[in-house]
Amino acid sequence: MLRLIGAMTRRPRFTDLATRLPASVPFVGPEAQERRRGRPFAARLGANELVFGPSPRAIAAMESAAAEAWKYGDPESHELRHAIAARLGVAPGTIMVGEGIDGLLGYLVRLFVAPGDAVVTSHGAYPTFNYHVAGYGGHLHGVPYRDDREDPQALLERARETGAKLIYLANPDNPMGTWHGAESIAEMIAGVPDGCLLILDEAYVEFAPAGTAPPIDTDTPHVIRMRTFSKAHGLAGMRVGYAIGHPELISAFNKVRNHFGMSRLSQAAALASLADTAHLAETIARVAGARDRLAEIAAENGLAALPSATNFVAMDCGRDGAFAASVLDGLLARDVFVRMPFVAPQDRCIRVSCGPDADLDRFATALPEALKSAR
Ligand SMILES: Cc1ncc(COP(=O)(O)O)c(C=O)c1O
């Protein structure tokens, strides 16, 4: 009896919001799937990682930083922030480094979103952003994609209607890989309503054609851009992203961020990778080649590959989400890890990351079999 009373009275008290929220993982990792399956995947083409791997110079920098892992990383990521700023031709005070774009999105939402605040995104866009908004009690408004692209003008219109504090747009987009040119993004920036902040997620921008990113203007207070070392730099596991914005906005991260979130290894890796411009150029070329190959594989199997400005290709399986899901299951069963969009009508596609020839060969072998069993 005493034990029962203790159990009842010693219950920690979650916030009302946390009590209501489902415990979820926006992306179930390939590791969890491998544990469930009891065997590893032969090709890892589902998480939009850079399967080609990071720059050898980044690897060497991590190796030499390893013995210093007993030290905290510089809480200001001084050297890295200055190097990024120099590369972009902006002041260091306009750059904030954090634990990937994902981490920075969390801080940004924490700075802006109180329970009930309106936030606008595209229906089926990057779900980690939504997860953060839900975590602070924000009210998400979703705008449909138009022709498989996010719709900047519709996002603005919904922001005006709802009095949104944040608009989220990824350019290029995940999961479809489509993109808008700089002009239409510049037009969107000009149309952001008063009191609203546009989050322009440029995680994939290095892979996009020239003319995709509008010029950076850190005097504009109502836009923040986010980039990452996870994609073109191949350092997803090191968790390094950065935000570019007005200095007042950037310094606000110092109110809430985890100051020791950036390890020494992460900072060293990003710094070395940034300096290795030849490797980045080579990576971009390899990704472009793999994208073409993926489009060919899709075509050989009667699927339409969507044009992509990223390191992945969305392939339209030509029917509904249930059909694409069964193609996906067929690929997983054949040890090829891929993913698919979560929401209709985008979920008629599967999404395949670029990778080395051996991995694409495995995908090319598995796809016709997976299609056959799905049909
Ligand atoms: C649009 C978009 N934003 C952000 C991220 C995550 O970036 P990071 O690894 O820097 O957190 C991804 C990863 O897939 C993405 O697709």
mmCIF file of C-alpha atoms and ligand atoms in Angstrom:
data_model
loop_
_atom_site.group_PDB
_atom_site.id
_atom_site.type_symbol
_atom_site.label_atom_id
_atom_site.label_comp_id
_atom_site.label_asym_id
_atom_site.label_seq_id
_atom_site.Cartn_x
_atom_site.Cartn_y
_atom_site.Cartn_z
ATOM 1 C CA MET A 1 0.000 0.000 0.000
ATOM 2 C CA LEU A 2 2.768 2.395 0.980
ATOM 3 C CA ARG A 3 4.556 1.586 -2.254
ATOM 4 C CA LEU A 4 1.398 2.340 -4.222
ATOM 5 C CA ILE A 5 0.983 5.783 -2.613
ATOM 6 C CA GLY A 6 4.651 6.514 -3.302
ATOM 7 C CA ALA A 7 4.166 5.563 -6.957
ATOM 8 C CA MET A 8 1.151 7.859 -7.271
ATOM 9 C CA THR A 9 2.606 10.904 -5.550
ATOM 10 C CA ARG A 10 6.094 10.739 -6.997
ATOM 11 C CA ARG A 11 5.014 10.973 -10.571
ATOM 12 C CA PRO A 12 6.980 13.672 -12.415
ATOM 13 C CA ARG A 13 4.644 16.226 -13.952
ATOM 14 C CA PHE A 14 5.034 16.762 -17.682
ATOM 15 C CA THR A 15 3.741 19.987 -19.179
ATOM 16 C CA ASP A 16 0.212 19.728 -20.558
ATOM 17 C CA LEU A 17 1.708 20.059 -24.025
ATOM 18 C CA ALA A 18 4.187 17.207 -23.521
ATOM 19 C CA THR A 19 1.411 15.039 -22.110
ATOM 20 C CA ARG A 20 -0.612 15.545 -25.278
ATOM 21 C CA LEU A 21 2.248 15.034 -27.746
ATOM 22 C CA PRO A 22 2.875 11.623 -29.289
ATOM 23 C CA ALA A 23 6.422 10.310 -28.781
ATOM 24 C CA SER A 24 7.641 9.965 -32.342
ATOM 25 C CA VAL A 25 10.742 9.650 -34.504
ATOM 26 C CA PRO A 26 10.195 11.703 -37.672
ATOM 27 C CA PHE A 27 12.531 9.401 -39.586
ATOM 28 C CA VAL A 28 12.933 5.802 -38.486
ATOM 29 C CA GLY A 29 16.617 5.193 -39.155
ATOM 30 C CA PRO A 30 18.003 2.413 -41.316
ATOM 31 C CA GLU A 31 19.688 1.086 -38.153
ATOM 32 C CA ALA A 32 16.283 0.520 -36.513
ATOM 33 C CA GLN A 33 15.079 -1.218 -39.665
ATOM 34 C CA GLU A 34 18.185 -3.388 -39.725
ATOM 35 C CA ARG A 35 17.638 -4.384 -36.107
ATOM 36 C CA ARG A 36 14.052 -5.300 -36.922
ATOM 37 C CA ARG A 37 15.010 -7.230 -40.062
ATOM 38 C CA GLY A 38 17.917 -8.946 -38.370
ATOM 39 C CA ARG A 39 20.237 -8.177 -41.271
ATOM 40 C CA PRO A 40 22.010 -5.149 -42.709
ATOM 41 C CA PHE A 41 21.101 -3.348 -45.921
ATOM 42 C CA ALA A 42 23.418 -3.871 -48.875
ATOM 43 C CA ALA A 43 22.843 -0.342 -50.213
ATOM 44 C CA ARG A 44 22.002 2.679 -48.075
ATOM 45 C CA LEU A 45 20.187 5.012 -50.451
ATOM 46 C CA GLY A 46 17.333 6.287 -48.302
ATOM 47 C CA ALA A 47 18.569 9.079 -46.065
ATOM 48 C CA ASN A 48 20.000 11.519 -48.607
ATOM 49 C CA GLU A 49 23.404 11.144 -47.077
ATOM 50 C CA LEU A 50 26.463 11.625 -49.240
ATOM 51 C CA VAL A 51 27.209 7.967 -49.829
ATOM 52 C CA PHE A 52 30.487 8.946 -51.547
ATOM 53 C CA GLY A 53 31.778 10.041 -48.125
ATOM 54 C CA PRO A 54 33.537 13.162 -46.830
ATOM 55 C CA SER A 55 36.709 14.867 -48.005
ATOM 56 C CA PRO A 56 39.913 12.995 -47.045
ATOM 57 C CA ARG A 57 41.040 16.284 -45.530
ATOM 58 C CA ALA A 58 37.992 16.287 -43.245
ATOM 59 C CA ILE A 59 38.748 12.713 -42.219
ATOM 60 C CA ALA A 60 42.356 13.631 -41.428
ATOM 61 C CA ALA A 61 41.195 16.658 -39.410
ATOM 62 C CA MET A 62 38.851 14.466 -37.361
ATOM 63 C CA GLU A 63 41.638 11.962 -36.773
ATOM 64 C CA SER A 64 43.971 14.596 -35.474
ATOM 65 C CA ALA A 65 41.231 16.186 -33.341
ATOM 66 C CA ALA A 66 40.347 12.804 -31.831
ATOM 67 C CA ALA A 67 43.101 12.872 -29.214
ATOM 68 C CA GLU A 68 41.767 16.224 -28.037
ATOM 69 C CA ALA A 69 38.262 14.921 -27.517
ATOM 70 C CA TRP A 70 38.709 15.455 -23.794
ATOM 71 C CA LYS A 71 38.329 19.190 -24.481
ATOM 72 C CA TYR A 72 34.959 20.837 -25.034
ATOM 73 C CA GLY A 73 34.608 22.331 -28.466
ATOM 74 C CA ASP A 74 34.884 26.103 -28.780
ATOM 75 C CA PRO A 75 31.356 27.168 -27.723
ATOM 76 C CA GLU A 76 31.479 29.991 -30.275
ATOM 77 C CA SER A 77 32.778 27.854 -33.161
ATOM 78 C CA HIS A 78 34.844 30.945 -33.837
ATOM 79 C CA GLU A 79 37.135 29.665 -36.536
ATOM 80 C CA LEU A 80 34.395 27.865 -38.400
ATOM 81 C CA ARG A 81 31.969 30.784 -38.261
ATOM 82 C CA HIS A 82 34.674 33.126 -39.545
ATOM 83 C CA ALA A 83 35.602 30.742 -42.348
ATOM 84 C CA ILE A 84 31.967 30.358 -43.446
ATOM 85 C CA ALA A 85 31.467 34.125 -43.296
ATOM 86 C CA ALA A 86 34.581 34.731 -45.384
ATOM 87 C CA ARG A 87 33.433 32.187 -47.953
ATOM 88 C CA LEU A 88 30.016 33.828 -48.256
ATOM 89 C CA GLY A 89 31.355 37.394 -48.089
ATOM 90 C CA VAL A 90 29.294 38.297 -45.020
ATOM 91 C CA ALA A 91 30.156 39.432 -41.478
ATOM 92 C CA PRO A 92 30.857 36.682 -38.903
ATOM 93 C CA GLY A 93 28.046 38.074 -36.732
ATOM 94 C CA THR A 94 25.568 36.967 -39.386
ATOM 95 C CA ILE A 95 26.459 33.277 -39.026
ATOM 96 C CA MET A 96 25.363 30.854 -36.307
ATOM 97 C CA VAL A 97 26.690 27.311 -36.234
ATOM 98 C CA GLY A 98 24.602 24.558 -34.649
ATOM 99 C CA GLU A 99 23.860 20.846 -34.502
ATOM 100 C CA GLY A 100 22.760 20.504 -38.087
ATOM 101 C CA ILE A 101 19.873 22.403 -39.633
ATOM 102 C CA ASP A 102 17.651 20.201 -37.481
ATOM 103 C CA GLY A 103 19.154 21.587 -34.284
ATOM 104 C CA LEU A 104 19.019 25.162 -35.531
ATOM 105 C CA LEU A 105 15.381 24.762 -36.577
ATOM 106 C CA GLY A 106 14.587 23.648 -33.034
ATOM 107 C CA TYR A 107 16.227 26.741 -31.552
ATOM 108 C CA LEU A 108 14.538 29.016 -34.032
ATOM 109 C CA VAL A 109 11.113 27.582 -33.327
ATOM 110 C CA ARG A 110 11.791 27.920 -29.603
ATOM 111 C CA LEU A 111 12.597 31.604 -30.136
ATOM 112 C CA PHE A 112 9.459 32.337 -32.105
ATOM 113 C CA VAL A 113 6.670 29.888 -31.433
ATOM 114 C CA ALA A 114 4.443 29.936 -28.354
ATOM 115 C CA PRO A 115 1.394 27.661 -27.967
ATOM 116 C CA GLY A 116 -1.196 28.514 -30.603
ATOM 117 C CA ASP A 117 1.104 30.572 -32.847
ATOM 118 C CA ALA A 118 0.541 30.007 -36.547
ATOM 119 C CA VAL A 119 3.303 28.541 -38.712
ATOM 120 C CA VAL A 120 3.090 27.778 -42.425
ATOM 121 C CA THR A 121 4.790 25.008 -44.369
ATOM 122 C CA SER A 122 4.030 22.814 -47.368
ATOM 123 C CA HIS A 123 1.934 19.722 -46.857
ATOM 124 C CA GLY A 124 4.408 16.832 -46.914
ATOM 125 C CA ALA A 125 7.554 18.976 -46.647
ATOM 126 C CA TYR A 126 10.486 18.243 -44.311
ATOM 127 C CA PRO A 127 8.853 16.726 -41.204
ATOM 128 C CA THR A 128 11.539 17.546 -38.640
ATOM 129 C CA PHE A 129 10.468 21.179 -38.812
ATOM 130 C CA ASN A 130 6.887 20.167 -38.018
ATOM 131 C CA TYR A 131 8.121 18.089 -35.107
ATOM 132 C CA HIS A 132 9.763 21.156 -33.553
ATOM 133 C CA VAL A 133 6.662 23.299 -34.108
ATOM 134 C CA ALA A 134 4.514 20.668 -32.416
ATOM 135 C CA GLY A 135 7.008 20.580 -29.540
ATOM 136 C CA TYR A 136 6.338 24.234 -28.755
ATOM 137 C CA GLY A 137 2.597 24.034 -29.314
ATOM 138 C CA GLY A 138 2.553 25.923 -32.610
ATOM 139 C CA HIS A 139 -0.333 25.577 -35.038
ATOM 140 C CA LEU A 140 0.903 24.247 -38.373
ATOM 141 C CA HIS A 141 -0.857 25.244 -41.569
ATOM 142 C CA GLY A 142 0.015 23.157 -44.618
ATOM 143 C CA VAL A 143 -0.164 24.382 -48.201
ATOM 144 C CA PRO A 144 -0.349 21.807 -51.008
ATOM 145 C CA TYR A 145 2.509 21.338 -53.430
ATOM 146 C CA ARG A 146 1.800 22.574 -56.923
ATOM 147 C CA ASP A 147 3.096 20.360 -59.730
ATOM 148 C CA ASP A 148 5.412 18.610 -57.276
ATOM 149 C CA ARG A 149 7.020 21.868 -56.203
ATOM 150 C CA GLU A 150 6.494 23.909 -53.081
ATOM 151 C CA ASP A 151 4.337 26.914 -53.875
ATOM 152 C CA PRO A 152 5.929 30.165 -52.624
ATOM 153 C CA GLN A 153 2.987 32.426 -53.391
ATOM 154 C CA ALA A 154 0.473 30.080 -51.756
ATOM 155 C CA LEU A 155 2.717 29.883 -48.670
ATOM 156 C CA LEU A 156 2.729 33.682 -48.462
ATOM 157 C CA GLU A 157 -1.008 33.865 -48.907
ATOM 158 C CA ARG A 158 -1.605 31.348 -46.114
ATOM 159 C CA ALA A 159 0.821 33.265 -43.876
ATOM 160 C CA ARG A 160 -1.196 36.437 -44.478
ATOM 161 C CA GLU A 161 -4.491 34.665 -43.751
ATOM 162 C CA THR A 162 -3.258 33.056 -40.537
ATOM 163 C CA GLY A 163 -0.967 35.809 -39.201
ATOM 164 C CA ALA A 164 1.856 33.257 -39.222
ATOM 165 C CA LYS A 165 5.086 34.018 -37.396
ATOM 166 C CA LEU A 166 7.154 31.598 -39.478
ATOM 167 C CA ILE A 167 7.073 30.264 -43.023
ATOM 168 C CA TYR A 168 9.231 27.264 -43.884
ATOM 169 C CA LEU A 169 10.409 26.631 -47.430
ATOM 170 C CA ALA A 170 13.153 24.267 -48.551
ATOM 171 C CA ASN A 171 14.770 25.206 -51.844
ATOM 172 C CA PRO A 172 15.632 22.751 -53.323
ATOM 173 C CA ASP A 173 12.909 20.699 -51.737
ATOM 174 C CA ASN A 174 12.959 17.411 -49.882
ATOM 175 C CA PRO A 175 11.272 14.954 -50.640
ATOM 176 C CA MET A 176 10.679 15.849 -54.294
ATOM 177 C CA GLY A 177 14.075 17.298 -55.244
ATOM 178 C CA THR A 178 12.409 20.109 -57.191
ATOM 179 C CA TRP A 179 13.417 23.743 -56.908
ATOM 180 C CA HIS A 180 12.649 27.355 -57.673
ATOM 181 C CA GLY A 181 14.991 29.838 -59.311
ATOM 182 C CA ALA A 182 16.450 32.784 -57.424
ATOM 183 C CA GLU A 183 13.955 35.202 -58.930
ATOM 184 C CA SER A 184 10.927 33.487 -57.537
ATOM 185 C CA ILE A 185 12.606 33.152 -54.123
ATOM 186 C CA ALA A 186 13.534 36.849 -54.196
ATOM 187 C CA GLU A 187 9.931 37.648 -55.047
ATOM 188 C CA MET A 188 8.809 35.529 -52.122
ATOM 189 C CA ILE A 189 11.209 37.281 -49.737
ATOM 190 C CA ALA A 190 9.816 40.628 -50.863
ATOM 191 C CA GLY A 191 6.271 39.429 -50.143
ATOM 192 C CA VAL A 192 6.775 38.141 -46.585
ATOM 193 C CA PRO A 193 4.111 39.789 -44.427
ATOM 194 C CA ASP A 194 5.003 42.072 -41.553
ATOM 195 C CA GLY A 195 5.946 40.239 -38.372
ATOM 196 C CA CYS A 196 6.689 36.987 -40.173
ATOM 197 C CA LEU A 197 10.058 35.269 -40.670
ATOM 198 C CA LEU A 198 10.839 33.170 -43.733
ATOM 199 C CA ILE A 199 13.040 30.145 -43.036
ATOM 200 C CA LEU A 200 14.767 29.296 -46.280
ATOM 201 C CA ASP A 201 16.235 25.814 -45.881
ATOM 202 C CA GLU A 202 19.048 25.418 -48.412
ATOM 203 C CA ALA A 203 20.316 22.027 -47.270
ATOM 204 C CA TYR A 204 20.812 20.887 -50.876
ATOM 205 C CA VAL A 205 21.771 24.179 -52.490
ATOM 206 C CA GLU A 206 25.291 23.111 -53.488
ATOM 207 C CA PHE A 207 23.789 20.509 -55.850
ATOM 208 C CA ALA A 208 21.401 22.970 -57.490
ATOM 209 C CA PRO A 209 21.982 24.741 -60.800
ATOM 210 C CA ALA A 210 23.614 28.169 -60.626
ATOM 211 C CA GLY A 211 20.887 30.747 -60.152
ATOM 212 C CA THR A 212 18.910 28.769 -57.566
ATOM 213 C CA ALA A 213 20.000 30.775 -54.513
ATOM 214 C CA PRO A 214 19.246 34.486 -54.483
ATOM 215 C CA PRO A 215 22.105 36.745 -53.340
ATOM 216 C CA ILE A 216 22.612 36.719 -49.579
ATOM 217 C CA ASP A 217 21.478 39.922 -47.916
ATOM 218 C CA THR A 218 21.981 39.908 -44.159
ATOM 219 C CA ASP A 219 20.360 43.331 -43.806
ATOM 220 C CA THR A 220 16.981 41.765 -44.462
ATOM 221 C CA PRO A 221 15.505 40.996 -41.025
ATOM 222 C CA HIS A 222 12.665 38.750 -42.182
ATOM 223 C CA VAL A 223 14.570 35.887 -43.773
ATOM 224 C CA ILE A 224 16.961 33.342 -42.297
ATOM 225 C CA ARG A 225 18.807 30.844 -44.471
ATOM 226 C CA MET A 226 20.044 27.490 -43.305
ATOM 227 C CA ARG A 227 22.773 25.342 -44.801
ATOM 228 C CA THR A 228 24.530 22.198 -43.731
ATOM 229 C CA PHE A 229 27.658 20.079 -43.901
ATOM 230 C CA SER A 230 25.463 16.967 -43.937
ATOM 231 C CA LYS A 231 24.803 16.795 -47.657
ATOM 232 C CA ALA A 232 27.408 18.080 -50.144
ATOM 233 C CA HIS A 233 30.163 17.861 -47.510
ATOM 234 C CA GLY A 234 29.255 14.307 -46.505
ATOM 235 C CA LEU A 235 29.354 14.969 -42.754
ATOM 236 C CA ALA A 236 25.792 14.114 -41.689
ATOM 237 C CA GLY A 237 27.060 12.174 -38.683
ATOM 238 C CA MET A 238 29.053 15.155 -37.394
ATOM 239 C CA ARG A 239 25.947 17.363 -37.068
ATOM 240 C CA VAL A 240 27.095 20.733 -38.395
ATOM 241 C CA GLY A 241 24.713 23.245 -39.887
ATOM 242 C CA TYR A 242 24.673 27.013 -40.039
ATOM 243 C CA ALA A 243 22.187 29.831 -40.214
ATOM 244 C CA ILE A 244 22.767 33.042 -42.140
ATOM 245 C CA GLY A 245 20.759 36.094 -41.196
ATOM 246 C CA HIS A 246 20.490 39.566 -39.750
ATOM 247 C CA PRO A 247 22.925 39.973 -36.798
ATOM 248 C CA GLU A 248 20.086 40.634 -34.322
ATOM 249 C CA LEU A 249 18.359 37.442 -35.342
ATOM 250 C CA ILE A 250 21.611 35.478 -35.260
ATOM 251 C CA SER A 251 22.569 36.742 -31.806
ATOM 252 C CA ALA A 252 19.162 35.627 -30.478
ATOM 253 C CA PHE A 253 20.336 32.009 -30.816
ATOM 254 C CA ASN A 254 22.610 32.786 -27.863
ATOM 255 C CA LYS A 255 19.507 32.979 -25.679
ATOM 256 C CA VAL A 256 18.577 29.357 -26.097
ATOM 257 C CA ARG A 257 21.198 27.274 -27.858
ATOM 258 C CA ASN A 258 23.269 24.433 -26.458
ATOM 259 C CA HIS A 259 26.644 26.146 -26.244
ATOM 260 C CA PHE A 260 28.657 22.949 -26.153
ATOM 261 C CA GLY A 261 26.664 21.256 -28.873
ATOM 262 C CA MET A 262 29.487 21.453 -31.418
ATOM 263 C CA SER A 263 32.240 18.955 -30.669
ATOM 264 C CA ARG A 264 35.858 19.646 -31.549
ATOM 265 C CA LEU A 265 35.719 16.880 -34.142
ATOM 266 C CA SER A 266 32.675 18.420 -35.786
ATOM 267 C CA GLN A 267 34.220 21.864 -35.966
ATOM 268 C CA ALA A 268 37.535 20.501 -37.270
ATOM 269 C CA ALA A 269 35.817 18.365 -39.902
ATOM 270 C CA ALA A 270 33.648 21.201 -41.187
ATOM 271 C CA LEU A 271 36.555 23.620 -41.316
ATOM 272 C CA ALA A 272 38.729 21.205 -43.293
ATOM 273 C CA SER A 273 35.878 20.316 -45.625
ATOM 274 C CA LEU A 274 35.107 23.958 -46.316
ATOM 275 C CA ALA A 275 38.726 24.476 -47.370
ATOM 276 C CA ASP A 276 38.665 21.476 -49.724
ATOM 277 C CA THR A 277 36.917 23.177 -52.615
ATOM 278 C CA ALA A 278 38.319 20.725 -55.167
ATOM 279 C CA HIS A 279 36.697 17.817 -53.343
ATOM 280 C CA LEU A 280 33.378 19.644 -53.174
ATOM 281 C CA ALA A 281 33.460 20.269 -56.928
ATOM 282 C CA GLU A 282 34.263 16.609 -57.525
ATOM 283 C CA THR A 283 31.410 15.544 -55.244
ATOM 284 C CA ILE A 284 28.938 17.750 -57.060
ATOM 285 C CA ALA A 285 30.002 16.225 -60.391
ATOM 286 C CA ARG A 286 29.711 12.675 -59.022
ATOM 287 C CA VAL A 287 26.257 13.410 -57.654
ATOM 288 C CA ALA A 288 25.163 14.820 -61.007
ATOM 289 C CA GLY A 289 26.392 11.629 -62.704
ATOM 290 C CA ALA A 290 24.547 9.433 -60.206
ATOM 291 C CA ARG A 291 21.380 11.478 -60.658
ATOM 292 C CA ASP A 292 21.534 10.852 -64.422
ATOM 293 C CA ARG A 293 22.074 7.157 -63.834
ATOM 294 C CA LEU A 294 19.116 7.004 -61.439
ATOM 295 C CA ALA A 295 16.957 8.728 -64.044
ATOM 296 C CA GLU A 296 18.053 6.124 -66.613
ATOM 297 C CA ILE A 297 17.258 3.259 -64.242
ATOM 298 C CA ALA A 298 13.831 4.779 -63.621
ATOM 299 C CA ALA A 299 13.186 5.133 -67.360
ATOM 300 C CA GLU A 300 14.313 1.554 -68.065
ATOM 301 C CA ASN A 301 11.618 0.453 -65.626
ATOM 302 C CA GLY A 302 8.889 2.682 -67.022
ATOM 303 C CA LEU A 303 9.024 5.141 -64.118
ATOM 304 C CA ALA A 304 9.285 8.903 -64.472
ATOM 305 C CA ALA A 305 12.179 10.474 -62.584
ATOM 306 C CA LEU A 306 11.396 13.980 -61.403
ATOM 307 C CA PRO A 307 14.003 16.601 -62.258
ATOM 308 C CA SER A 308 16.220 16.998 -59.194
ATOM 309 C CA ALA A 309 18.496 19.728 -57.852
ATOM 310 C CA THR A 310 19.561 17.563 -54.918
ATOM 311 C CA ASN A 311 21.498 14.377 -54.195
ATOM 312 C CA PHE A 312 18.408 12.220 -54.583
ATOM 313 C CA VAL A 313 15.805 11.454 -57.208
ATOM 314 C CA ALA A 314 12.067 11.081 -56.672
ATOM 315 C CA MET A 315 10.636 8.449 -59.026
ATOM 316 C CA ASP A 316 6.975 8.511 -59.870
ATOM 317 C CA CYS A 317 5.713 4.918 -59.631
ATOM 318 C CA GLY A 318 2.653 5.906 -61.641
ATOM 319 C CA ARG A 319 -0.023 4.818 -59.201
ATOM 320 C CA ASP A 320 -1.079 5.720 -55.652
ATOM 321 C CA GLY A 321 0.778 5.750 -52.341
ATOM 322 C CA ALA A 322 -0.128 2.149 -51.544
ATOM 323 C CA PHE A 323 1.514 1.002 -54.767
ATOM 324 C CA ALA A 324 4.676 3.063 -54.164
ATOM 325 C CA ALA A 325 4.783 1.663 -50.614
ATOM 326 C CA SER A 326 4.722 -1.861 -51.928
ATOM 327 C CA VAL A 327 7.526 -1.061 -54.398
ATOM 328 C CA LEU A 328 9.430 0.377 -51.449
ATOM 329 C CA ASP A 329 8.803 -2.766 -49.402
ATOM 330 C CA GLY A 330 10.091 -4.855 -52.296
ATOM 331 C CA LEU A 331 13.307 -2.836 -52.372
ATOM 332 C CA LEU A 332 13.769 -3.097 -48.606
ATOM 333 C CA ALA A 333 13.197 -6.842 -48.817
ATOM 334 C CA ARG A 334 15.994 -6.935 -51.411
ATOM 335 C CA ASP A 335 18.315 -5.124 -48.983
ATOM 336 C CA VAL A 336 18.137 -1.715 -50.661
ATOM 337 C CA PHE A 337 17.277 1.045 -48.200
ATOM 338 C CA VAL A 338 15.214 3.832 -49.807
ATOM 339 C CA ARG A 339 12.405 6.056 -48.535
ATOM 340 C CA MET A 340 9.287 7.665 -49.951
ATOM 341 C CA PRO A 341 7.320 10.870 -49.361
ATOM 342 C CA PHE A 342 4.803 10.682 -46.524
ATOM 343 C CA VAL A 343 1.890 12.580 -48.028
ATOM 344 C CA ALA A 344 -0.357 12.324 -51.108
ATOM 345 C CA PRO A 345 0.005 13.043 -53.960
ATOM 346 C CA GLN A 346 3.807 13.087 -53.480
ATOM 347 C CA ASP A 347 3.603 9.578 -51.991
ATOM 348 C CA ARG A 348 3.137 8.084 -55.446
ATOM 349 C CA CYS A 349 6.944 8.363 -55.615
ATOM 350 C CA ILE A 350 9.891 6.590 -54.083
ATOM 351 C CA ARG A 351 12.953 8.662 -53.208
ATOM 352 C CA VAL A 352 16.407 7.302 -53.973
ATOM 353 C CA SER A 353 19.686 8.910 -52.880
ATOM 354 C CA CYS A 354 22.697 9.188 -55.164
ATOM 355 C CA GLY A 355 25.597 6.870 -54.501
ATOM 356 C CA PRO A 356 28.514 4.991 -56.026
ATOM 357 C CA ASP A 357 27.991 2.690 -59.006
ATOM 358 C CA ALA A 358 27.978 -0.496 -56.915
ATOM 359 C CA ASP A 359 25.017 0.771 -54.887
ATOM 360 C CA LEU A 360 23.137 1.974 -57.943
ATOM 361 C CA ASP A 361 23.760 -1.416 -59.564
ATOM 362 C CA ARG A 362 22.090 -3.082 -56.590
ATOM 363 C CA PHE A 363 19.166 -0.709 -56.919
ATOM 364 C CA ALA A 364 18.992 -1.374 -60.678
ATOM 365 C CA THR A 365 18.796 -5.113 -60.011
ATOM 366 C CA ALA A 366 16.238 -4.839 -57.212
ATOM 367 C CA LEU A 367 13.870 -2.314 -58.826
ATOM 368 C CA PRO A 368 12.394 -4.467 -61.630
ATOM 369 C CA GLU A 369 11.875 -7.322 -59.173
ATOM 370 C CA ALA A 370 10.235 -5.006 -56.633
ATOM 371 C CA LEU A 371 7.972 -3.568 -59.331
ATOM 372 C CA LYS A 372 7.027 -7.011 -60.524
ATOM 373 C CA SER A 373 6.055 -8.191 -57.053
ATOM 374 C CA ALA A 374 4.167 -4.928 -56.351
ATOM 375 C CA ARG A 375 2.128 -5.428 -59.531
HETATM 376 C C1 LIG B 1 15.340 19.912 -46.324
HETATM 377 C C2 LIG B 1 16.241 19.393 -45.264
HETATM 378 N N1 LIG B 1 16.609 20.204 -44.262
HETATM 379 C C3 LIG B 1 17.434 19.784 -43.296
HETATM 380 C C4 LIG B 1 17.916 18.490 -43.277
HETATM 381 C C5 LIG B 1 18.772 18.042 -42.151
HETATM 382 O O1 LIG B 1 19.975 18.711 -42.147
HETATM 383 P P1 LIG B 1 21.004 18.520 -40.955
HETATM 384 O O2 LIG B 1 21.653 17.195 -41.120
HETATM 385 O O3 LIG B 1 21.930 19.664 -41.143
HETATM 386 O O4 LIG B 1 20.238 18.604 -39.675
HETATM 387 C C6 LIG B 1 17.559 17.615 -44.288
HETATM 388 C C7 LIG B 1 18.048 16.216 -44.264
HETATM 389 O O5 LIG B 1 17.573 15.332 -44.907
HETATM 390 C C8 LIG B 1 16.690 18.070 -45.302
HETATM 391 O O6 LIG B 1 16.283 17.257 -46.267
#
